[in-house]
CSV table of C-alpha atoms in Angstrom, one decimal:
chain,number,residue,atom,x,y,z
N,1,UNK,CA,20.2,-5.6,9.0
N,2,UNK,CA,17.0,-7.3,8.0
N,3,UNK,CA,14.7,-5.5,5.5
N,4,UNK,CA,12.2,-5.1,8.3
N,5,UNK,CA,14.8,-3.2,10.4
N,6,UNK,CA,15.9,-1.1,7.5
N,7,UNK,CA,12.3,-0.1,6.8
N,8,UNK,CA,11.8,0.8,10.5
N,9,UNK,CA,14.7,3.3,10.5
N,10,UNK,CA,12.3,5.6,8.6
N,11,UNK,CA,10.0,5.9,11.6
N,12,UNK,CA,12.7,7.7,13.5
N,13,UNK,CA,13.5,11.4,13.6
N,14,UNK,CA,11.4,14.5,14.3
N,15,UNK,CA,7.8,13.8,13.4
N,16,UNK,CA,6.4,11.0,11.3
N,17,UNK,CA,7.0,10.5,7.7
N,18,UNK,CA,3.4,9.7,6.8
N,19,UNK,CA,4.3,8.3,3.4
N,20,UNK,CA,6.5,5.8,5.0
N,21,UNK,CA,3.8,4.6,7.4
N,22,UNK,CA,1.3,4.4,4.5
N,23,UNK,CA,3.7,2.5,2.2
N,24,UNK,CA,4.6,-0.1,4.8
N,25,UNK,CA,1.3,-0.7,6.6
N,26,UNK,CA,-0.9,-0.7,3.5
N,27,UNK,CA,1.2,-3.2,1.6
N,28,UNK,CA,2.4,-5.8,4.2
N,29,UNK,CA,0.8,-9.1,5.2
N,30,UNK,CA,-0.5,-9.8,8.7
N,31,UNK,CA,2.6,-11.8,9.5
N,32,UNK,CA,4.9,-9.1,8.2
N,33,UNK,CA,3.1,-6.5,10.3
N,34,UNK,CA,3.4,-8.6,13.4
N,35,UNK,CA,7.2,-9.0,12.7
N,36,UNK,CA,7.5,-5.2,12.2
N,37,UNK,CA,5.7,-4.6,15.6
N,38,UNK,CA,7.9,-7.1,17.4
N,39,UNK,CA,11.1,-5.8,15.8
N,40,UNK,CA,10.2,-2.2,16.6
N,41,UNK,CA,9.6,-3.0,20.2
N,42,UNK,CA,13.0,-4.9,20.4
N,43,UNK,CA,14.9,-2.1,18.6
N,44,UNK,CA,13.3,0.9,20.4
N,45,UNK,CA,11.9,-0.5,23.6
N,46,UNK,CA,8.5,1.0,23.0
N,47,UNK,CA,5.3,0.2,21.2
N,48,UNK,CA,4.9,1.1,17.5
N,49,UNK,CA,1.2,1.7,18.0
N,50,UNK,CA,2.0,4.2,20.8
N,51,UNK,CA,4.4,6.1,18.6
N,52,UNK,CA,2.0,6.1,15.7
N,53,UNK,CA,-0.7,7.5,18.0
N,54,UNK,CA,1.7,10.1,19.3
N,55,UNK,CA,2.6,11.3,15.8
N,56,UNK,CA,-0.8,11.1,14.1
N,57,UNK,CA,-4.4,12.0,14.9
N,58,UNK,CA,-8.0,11.8,13.9
N,59,UNK,CA,-9.3,9.3,11.3
N,60,UNK,CA,-5.9,8.9,9.7
N,61,UNK,CA,-4.6,7.6,13.1
N,62,UNK,CA,-7.6,5.2,13.3
N,63,UNK,CA,-6.8,3.7,9.9
N,64,UNK,CA,-3.1,3.2,10.8
N,65,UNK,CA,-4.0,1.6,14.1
N,66,UNK,CA,-6.5,-0.7,12.3
N,67,UNK,CA,-3.8,-1.7,9.8
N,68,UNK,CA,-1.4,-2.4,12.7
N,69,UNK,CA,-3.9,-4.7,14.3
N,70,UNK,CA,-3.0,-7.1,11.4
N,71,UNK,CA,-6.6,-8.5,11.3
N,72,UNK,CA,-7.2,-8.7,7.6
N,73,UNK,CA,-8.9,-11.9,6.4
N,74,UNK,CA,-6.2,-13.5,4.2
N,75,UNK,CA,-8.4,-16.3,2.7
N,76,UNK,CA,-9.5,-16.2,-0.9
N,77,UNK,CA,-13.2,-16.6,-0.2
N,78,UNK,CA,-15.6,-14.2,-1.7
N,79,UNK,CA,-19.0,-13.8,0.0
N,80,UNK,CA,-21.1,-12.5,-2.9
N,81,UNK,CA,-24.0,-11.1,-0.8
N,82,UNK,CA,-21.5,-9.4,1.6
N,83,UNK,CA,-19.5,-7.9,-1.3
N,84,UNK,CA,-22.7,-6.3,-2.7
N,85,UNK,CA,-23.6,-5.0,0.7
N,86,UNK,CA,-20.1,-3.7,1.3
N,87,UNK,CA,-20.2,-1.8,-2.0
N,88,UNK,CA,-23.6,-0.3,-1.1
N,89,UNK,CA,-22.3,0.7,2.4
N,90,UNK,CA,-19.3,2.5,0.9
N,91,UNK,CA,-21.5,4.2,-1.7
N,92,UNK,CA,-24.0,5.4,0.9
N,93,UNK,CA,-21.1,6.5,3.2
N,94,UNK,CA,-19.7,8.7,0.5
N,95,UNK,CA,-21.1,9.6,-2.9
N,96,UNK,CA,-24.7,9.2,-1.8
N,97,UNK,CA,-24.6,11.6,1.1
N,98,UNK,CA,-23.5,15.1,2.2
N,99,UNK,CA,-20.2,14.5,3.9
N,100,UNK,CA,-18.4,11.2,4.2
N,101,UNK,CA,-18.6,8.5,6.8
N,102,UNK,CA,-15.0,7.4,6.7
N,103,UNK,CA,-15.6,4.6,9.3
N,104,UNK,CA,-17.6,2.6,6.7
N,105,UNK,CA,-14.6,2.8,4.3
N,106,UNK,CA,-12.3,1.7,7.1
N,107,UNK,CA,-14.5,-1.2,8.2
N,108,UNK,CA,-14.5,-2.6,4.7
N,109,UNK,CA,-11.0,-1.7,3.4
N,110,UNK,CA,-9.0,-2.8,6.5
N,111,UNK,CA,-10.4,-6.3,7.1
N,112,UNK,CA,-11.8,-7.9,3.9
N,113,UNK,CA,-9.5,-10.2,1.8
N,114,UNK,CA,-8.1,-9.2,-1.5
N,115,UNK,CA,-10.5,-11.3,-3.7
N,116,UNK,CA,-13.5,-10.1,-1.8
N,117,UNK,CA,-12.4,-6.4,-2.2
N,118,UNK,CA,-11.8,-6.8,-5.9
N,119,UNK,CA,-15.4,-8.0,-6.2
N,120,UNK,CA,-16.6,-5.0,-4.0
N,121,UNK,CA,-14.7,-2.6,-6.3
N,122,UNK,CA,-16.5,-4.1,-9.3
N,123,UNK,CA,-19.9,-3.8,-7.6
N,124,UNK,CA,-19.1,-0.3,-6.5
N,125,UNK,CA,-18.4,0.7,-10.1
N,126,UNK,CA,-21.8,-0.6,-11.1
N,127,UNK,CA,-23.7,1.2,-8.3
N,128,UNK,CA,-21.9,4.5,-8.5
N,129,UNK,CA,-20.7,4.8,-12.1
N,130,UNK,CA,-17.3,5.6,-10.6
N,131,UNK,CA,-14.1,3.8,-9.9
N,132,UNK,CA,-13.5,3.5,-6.1
N,133,UNK,CA,-10.3,5.4,-6.4
N,134,UNK,CA,-12.1,8.4,-8.1
N,135,UNK,CA,-14.6,8.5,-5.3
N,136,UNK,CA,-11.9,8.4,-2.6
N,137,UNK,CA,-10.2,11.4,-4.3
N,138,UNK,CA,-13.5,13.2,-4.5
N,139,UNK,CA,-14.6,12.5,-0.9
N,140,UNK,CA,-11.3,12.7,1.1
N,141,UNK,CA,-8.1,14.7,1.2
N,142,UNK,CA,-4.6,14.7,2.7
N,143,UNK,CA,-3.2,11.7,4.5
N,144,UNK,CA,-6.6,10.0,4.8
N,145,UNK,CA,-7.0,10.1,1.1
N,146,UNK,CA,-3.4,8.8,0.6
N,147,UNK,CA,-3.9,5.8,3.0
N,148,UNK,CA,-7.2,4.7,1.6
N,149,UNK,CA,-5.9,5.0,-2.0
N,150,UNK,CA,-2.8,3.0,-1.0
N,151,UNK,CA,-4.9,0.2,0.4
N,152,UNK,CA,-7.1,0.1,-2.8
N,153,UNK,CA,-4.1,0.2,-5.1
N,154,UNK,CA,-2.2,-2.5,-3.2
N,155,UNK,CA,-5.3,-4.8,-3.4
N,156,UNK,CA,-5.7,-4.2,-7.1
N,157,UNK,CA,-2.0,-4.5,-8.1
N,158,UNK,CA,0.8,-4.2,-5.5
N,159,UNK,CA,3.7,-4.0,-8.0
N,160,UNK,CA,1.9,-1.2,-9.9
N,161,UNK,CA,1.5,0.7,-6.6
N,162,UNK,CA,5.2,0.5,-5.9
N,163,UNK,CA,6.1,1.4,-9.5
N,164,UNK,CA,4.0,4.6,-9.2
N,165,UNK,CA,5.7,5.4,-5.8
N,166,UNK,CA,9.1,4.9,-7.4
N,167,UNK,CA,8.2,7.1,-10.4
N,168,UNK,CA,6.9,9.9,-8.3
N,169,UNK,CA,10.0,9.8,-6.1
N,170,UNK,CA,12.2,10.5,-9.1
N,171,UNK,CA,10.2,12.6,-11.6
N,172,UNK,CA,10.4,16.4,-11.6
N,173,UNK,CA,13.0,18.4,-9.7
N,174,UNK,CA,15.1,16.5,-7.2
N,175,UNK,CA,14.6,12.9,-5.9
N,176,UNK,CA,12.8,11.8,-2.7
N,177,UNK,CA,15.7,9.6,-1.6
N,178,UNK,CA,14.1,8.1,1.5
N,179,UNK,CA,11.2,6.8,-0.6
N,180,UNK,CA,13.5,5.5,-3.4
N,181,UNK,CA,15.8,3.7,-1.0
N,182,UNK,CA,13.1,2.3,1.2
N,183,UNK,CA,11.2,0.7,-1.7
N,184,UNK,CA,14.2,-0.5,-3.6
N,185,UNK,CA,15.6,-2.2,-0.5
N,186,UNK,CA,12.3,-3.6,0.8
N,187,UNK,CA,11.2,-5.0,-2.6
N,188,UNK,CA,14.5,-6.1,-4.1
N,189,UNK,CA,14.1,-9.8,-3.2
N,190,UNK,CA,10.3,-9.8,-3.2
N,191,UNK,CA,8.7,-8.6,-6.4
N,192,UNK,CA,11.2,-6.3,-8.2
N,193,UNK,CA,10.7,-8.1,-11.5
N,194,UNK,CA,7.0,-7.5,-11.3
N,195,UNK,CA,7.6,-3.8,-10.3
N,196,UNK,CA,9.9,-3.3,-13.2
N,197,UNK,CA,7.4,-4.8,-15.7
N,198,UNK,CA,4.6,-2.5,-14.3
N,199,UNK,CA,7.0,0.5,-14.4
N,200,UNK,CA,7.7,-0.1,-18.1
N,201,UNK,CA,4.0,-0.6,-18.9
N,202,UNK,CA,2.9,2.5,-17.0
N,203,UNK,CA,5.6,5.0,-18.0
N,204,UNK,CA,7.2,3.6,-21.2
N,205,UNK,CA,10.7,3.6,-19.8
N,206,UNK,CA,12.6,1.1,-17.7
N,207,UNK,CA,13.1,1.6,-14.0
N,208,UNK,CA,16.8,0.9,-14.6
N,209,UNK,CA,17.1,3.9,-17.0
N,210,UNK,CA,15.1,6.1,-14.7
N,211,UNK,CA,17.4,5.4,-11.8
N,212,UNK,CA,20.5,5.8,-14.0
N,213,UNK,CA,19.3,9.2,-15.2
N,214,UNK,CA,18.3,10.5,-11.7
N,215,UNK,CA,21.1,9.3,-9.5
N,216,UNK,CA,24.9,9.2,-9.5
N,217,UNK,CA,28.0,7.7,-8.0
N,218,UNK,CA,28.0,4.8,-5.5
N,219,UNK,CA,24.4,5.6,-4.7
N,220,UNK,CA,23.4,4.9,-8.3
N,221,UNK,CA,25.5,1.8,-8.3
N,222,UNK,CA,23.8,0.3,-5.3
N,223,UNK,CA,20.3,1.2,-6.6
N,224,UNK,CA,21.0,-0.4,-10.0
N,225,UNK,CA,22.3,-3.5,-8.2
N,226,UNK,CA,19.0,-3.7,-6.3
N,227,UNK,CA,17.1,-3.1,-9.5
N,228,UNK,CA,18.8,-5.8,-11.5
N,229,UNK,CA,19.3,-5.7,-15.2
N,230,UNK,CA,18.0,-3.2,-17.8
N,231,UNK,CA,15.0,-5.5,-18.4
C-alpha cells in the first residue's frame, strides 16, 4: 500500500480521530492533499470532505474543509505590507478584543505561504508581545486550538512538529500506537533524519532509544527499521 493509503486507514472506524485529521491536513502540501482526496474517493467511494463534515462541526470543521481545499499559496514571496496587516488582523481578532474572531485566524493561516507566515509571526510578536502559539493557547481550546497550533508549528518547523507528536505518543503511561505508527510510516522516507535530529535536540534522547524502551517484539523491530540507526 502507498503511504497515502496507509494514512487514510486512520479515517475509518466509529467517529473521527481528530488528531489524525489534524496531523495529515496541517502538514501536507496542496498536491499531497489532492492525492489524499482522490485516493479516499477511490478506496471508499465517497467524498473525504463529506465524511469530515459528517464527523466534525463548527469552526473546527471550517478549518479542516479549508485545509482540504488545498488552496495555500506555495510560492516564497513575502508581501511586507500584507504581512504587517495580517499580524494586525490576527491581533485585533484575538488578544485585542473580548472573545475571538476565529475566521480571521483561518483566513491568514490557511492560505498564506510559509515565508509570508513566518514574517507575520515575527510582526505579531512585535505588536502583541506574545508568540502566536501562546495567543492561540490563550484564545482557543479543544480541537480548534490543536489544529491552529499544528498549522503554526508545521510552518515554523515541520520536523519539530512531528518530533513532538512522537514524543507525546510515547511518554507517560502506555503508548498511542495509532499516532506512532502513522507518523513513522508516513515520514520514514520523507524527513525522518530531520525528525530524529529535532527529537534529540528537544528531548535529549534519541528517537531510536525512546522507541526501543517503549515497544517490544516484532512491533518494535518494524518501528526501529522505519526509524533507521541510533543516530
